[in-house]
Coordinates of C-alpha atoms in Angstrom, one line a residue:
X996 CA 23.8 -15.0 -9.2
X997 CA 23.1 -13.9 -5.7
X998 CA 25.2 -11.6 -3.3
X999 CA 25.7 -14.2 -0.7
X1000 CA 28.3 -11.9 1.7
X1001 CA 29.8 -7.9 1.6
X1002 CA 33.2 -7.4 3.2
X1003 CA 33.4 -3.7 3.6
X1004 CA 37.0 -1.8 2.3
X1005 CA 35.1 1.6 2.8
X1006 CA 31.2 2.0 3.4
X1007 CA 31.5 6.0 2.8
X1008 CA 33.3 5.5 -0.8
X1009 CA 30.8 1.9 -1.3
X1010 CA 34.3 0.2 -2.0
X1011 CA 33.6 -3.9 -1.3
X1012 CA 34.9 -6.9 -1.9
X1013 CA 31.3 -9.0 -2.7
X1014 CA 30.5 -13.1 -2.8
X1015 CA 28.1 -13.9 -5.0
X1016 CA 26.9 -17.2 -5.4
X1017 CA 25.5 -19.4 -7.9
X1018 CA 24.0 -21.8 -5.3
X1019 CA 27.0 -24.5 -5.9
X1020 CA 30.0 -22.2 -6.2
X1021 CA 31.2 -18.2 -5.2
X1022 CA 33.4 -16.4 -6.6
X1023 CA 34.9 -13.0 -5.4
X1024 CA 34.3 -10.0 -7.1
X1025 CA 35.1 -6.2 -7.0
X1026 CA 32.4 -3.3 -6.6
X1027 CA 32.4 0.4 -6.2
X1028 CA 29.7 2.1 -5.5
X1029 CA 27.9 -0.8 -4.5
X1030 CA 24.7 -0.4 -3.6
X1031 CA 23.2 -3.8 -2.8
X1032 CA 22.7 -5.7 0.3
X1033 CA 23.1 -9.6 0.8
X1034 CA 21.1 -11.4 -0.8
X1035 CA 20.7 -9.2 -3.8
X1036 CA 19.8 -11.2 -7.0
X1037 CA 22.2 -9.7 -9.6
X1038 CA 20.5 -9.0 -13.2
X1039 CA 23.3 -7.6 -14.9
X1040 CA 26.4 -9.4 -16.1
X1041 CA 29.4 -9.9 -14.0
X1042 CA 32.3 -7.7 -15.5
X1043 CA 35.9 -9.3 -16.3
X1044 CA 38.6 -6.7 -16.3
X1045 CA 42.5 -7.5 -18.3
X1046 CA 41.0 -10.8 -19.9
X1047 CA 44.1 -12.8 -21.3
X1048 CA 44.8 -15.7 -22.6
X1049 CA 41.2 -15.9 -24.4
X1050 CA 40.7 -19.4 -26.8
X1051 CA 39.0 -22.1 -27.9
X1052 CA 38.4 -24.4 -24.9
X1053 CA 39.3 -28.1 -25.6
X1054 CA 36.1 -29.5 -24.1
X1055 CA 32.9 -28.0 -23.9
X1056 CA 32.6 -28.2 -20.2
X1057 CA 32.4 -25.3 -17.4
X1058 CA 35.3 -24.6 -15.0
X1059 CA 36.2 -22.0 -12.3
X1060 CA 39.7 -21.9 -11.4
X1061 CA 41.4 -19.7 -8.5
X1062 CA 45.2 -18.4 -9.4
X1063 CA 47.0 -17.1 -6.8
X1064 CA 46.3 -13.6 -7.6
X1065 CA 44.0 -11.9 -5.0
X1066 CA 40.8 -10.9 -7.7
X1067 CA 42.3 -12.8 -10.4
X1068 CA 40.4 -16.2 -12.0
X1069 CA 40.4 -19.2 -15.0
X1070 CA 37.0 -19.2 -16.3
X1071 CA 36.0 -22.1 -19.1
X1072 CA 32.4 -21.2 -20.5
X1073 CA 30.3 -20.8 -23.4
X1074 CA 30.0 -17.8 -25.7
X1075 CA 26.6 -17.3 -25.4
X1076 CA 26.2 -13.6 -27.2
X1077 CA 28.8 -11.8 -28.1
X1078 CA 31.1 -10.9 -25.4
X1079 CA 28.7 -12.5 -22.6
X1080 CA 29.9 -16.1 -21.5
X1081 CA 27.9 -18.3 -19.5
X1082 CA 30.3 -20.1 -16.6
X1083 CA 27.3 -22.9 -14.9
X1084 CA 25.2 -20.3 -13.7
X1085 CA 26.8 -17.5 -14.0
X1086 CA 26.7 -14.6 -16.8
X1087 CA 30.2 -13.0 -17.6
X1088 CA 30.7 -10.0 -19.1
X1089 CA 34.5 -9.3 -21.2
X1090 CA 36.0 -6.3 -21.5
X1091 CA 37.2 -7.0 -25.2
X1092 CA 36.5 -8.3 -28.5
X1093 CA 36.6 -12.2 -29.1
X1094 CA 38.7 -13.1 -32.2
X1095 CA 37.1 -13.9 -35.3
X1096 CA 37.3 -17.3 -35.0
X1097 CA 35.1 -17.8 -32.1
X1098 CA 31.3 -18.0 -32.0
X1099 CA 28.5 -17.8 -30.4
X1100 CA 28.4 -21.7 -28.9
X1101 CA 32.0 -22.1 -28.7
X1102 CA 33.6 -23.1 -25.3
X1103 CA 36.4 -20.5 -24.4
X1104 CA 38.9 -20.4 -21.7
X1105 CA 40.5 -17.5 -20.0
X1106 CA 42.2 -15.9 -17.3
X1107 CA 40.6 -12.6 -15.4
X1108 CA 42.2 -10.2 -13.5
X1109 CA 39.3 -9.1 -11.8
X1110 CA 35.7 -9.4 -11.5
X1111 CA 33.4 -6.3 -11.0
X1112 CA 29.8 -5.9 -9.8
X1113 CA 27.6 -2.5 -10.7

C-alpha cells in the first residue's frame, strides 16, 4: 500500500484527500494530520469509518466497489485477524466488532463510509 498522490484540503491543518495504491488498484482515503509524502509505503492498516452492511461474502473472492458517495466504498475480503481484512493487497482496518458467526478466513462483504490514513 503505497501513497501514490496527495490532494491538499489544507496543508496548515494536514487535512488531505490521499491515493494509495496497491500497484493494480487505488482507492481514495481520508487523512488528518497527514504527515507522509508520495510514495510513502504505509505499515499500518487502512481505517474504515460507519461499516454497514457487514456478512458472510458468497464467494471467497476480492472486490472493490465505488458507490456514489464521495469517500464511501463495497469492499469483499478475507478476515484475516480479527477486525483486519485483507482486500488483494490491501490491509483494512473496521471500526467494529464482527458478529460471532464470522471467523478468521471467512470472506466478508461490506460497505464503508470512509477510509482513513494515520
Amino acid at each position: 500500500m503505497k501513497i501514490k498522490n496527495i490532494e491538499w484540503i489544507s496543508k496548515e491543518a494536514l487535512e488531505a484527500e490521499v491515493i494509495v495504491t496497491d500497484g493494480e488498484t487505488e482507492i481514495r482515503c481520508f487523512a488528518q494530520p497527514l504527515n507522509y509524502t508520495e510514495g510513502y509505503v504505509l505499515k499500518n492498516p487502512i481505517y474504515c469509518l460507519n461499516v454497514s452492511d457487514l456478512m458472510k461474502a458468497e464467494k471467497p473472492k476480492y472486490t472493490i466497489e465505488k458507490p456514489d458517495e464521495y469517500f464511501s466504498y463495497r469492499f469483499t475480503g478475507k478476515l484475516v485477524h480479527k477486525e483486519k481484512v485483507l482486500v488483494g493487497k490491501f490491509i483494512l482496518e473496521l471500526d467494529n466488532e464482527i458478529p460471532g458467526d464470522i471467523n478468521d478466513g471467512d470472506f466478508i462483504t461490506f460497505l464503508c463510509q470512509r477510509l482513513d490514513i494515520f
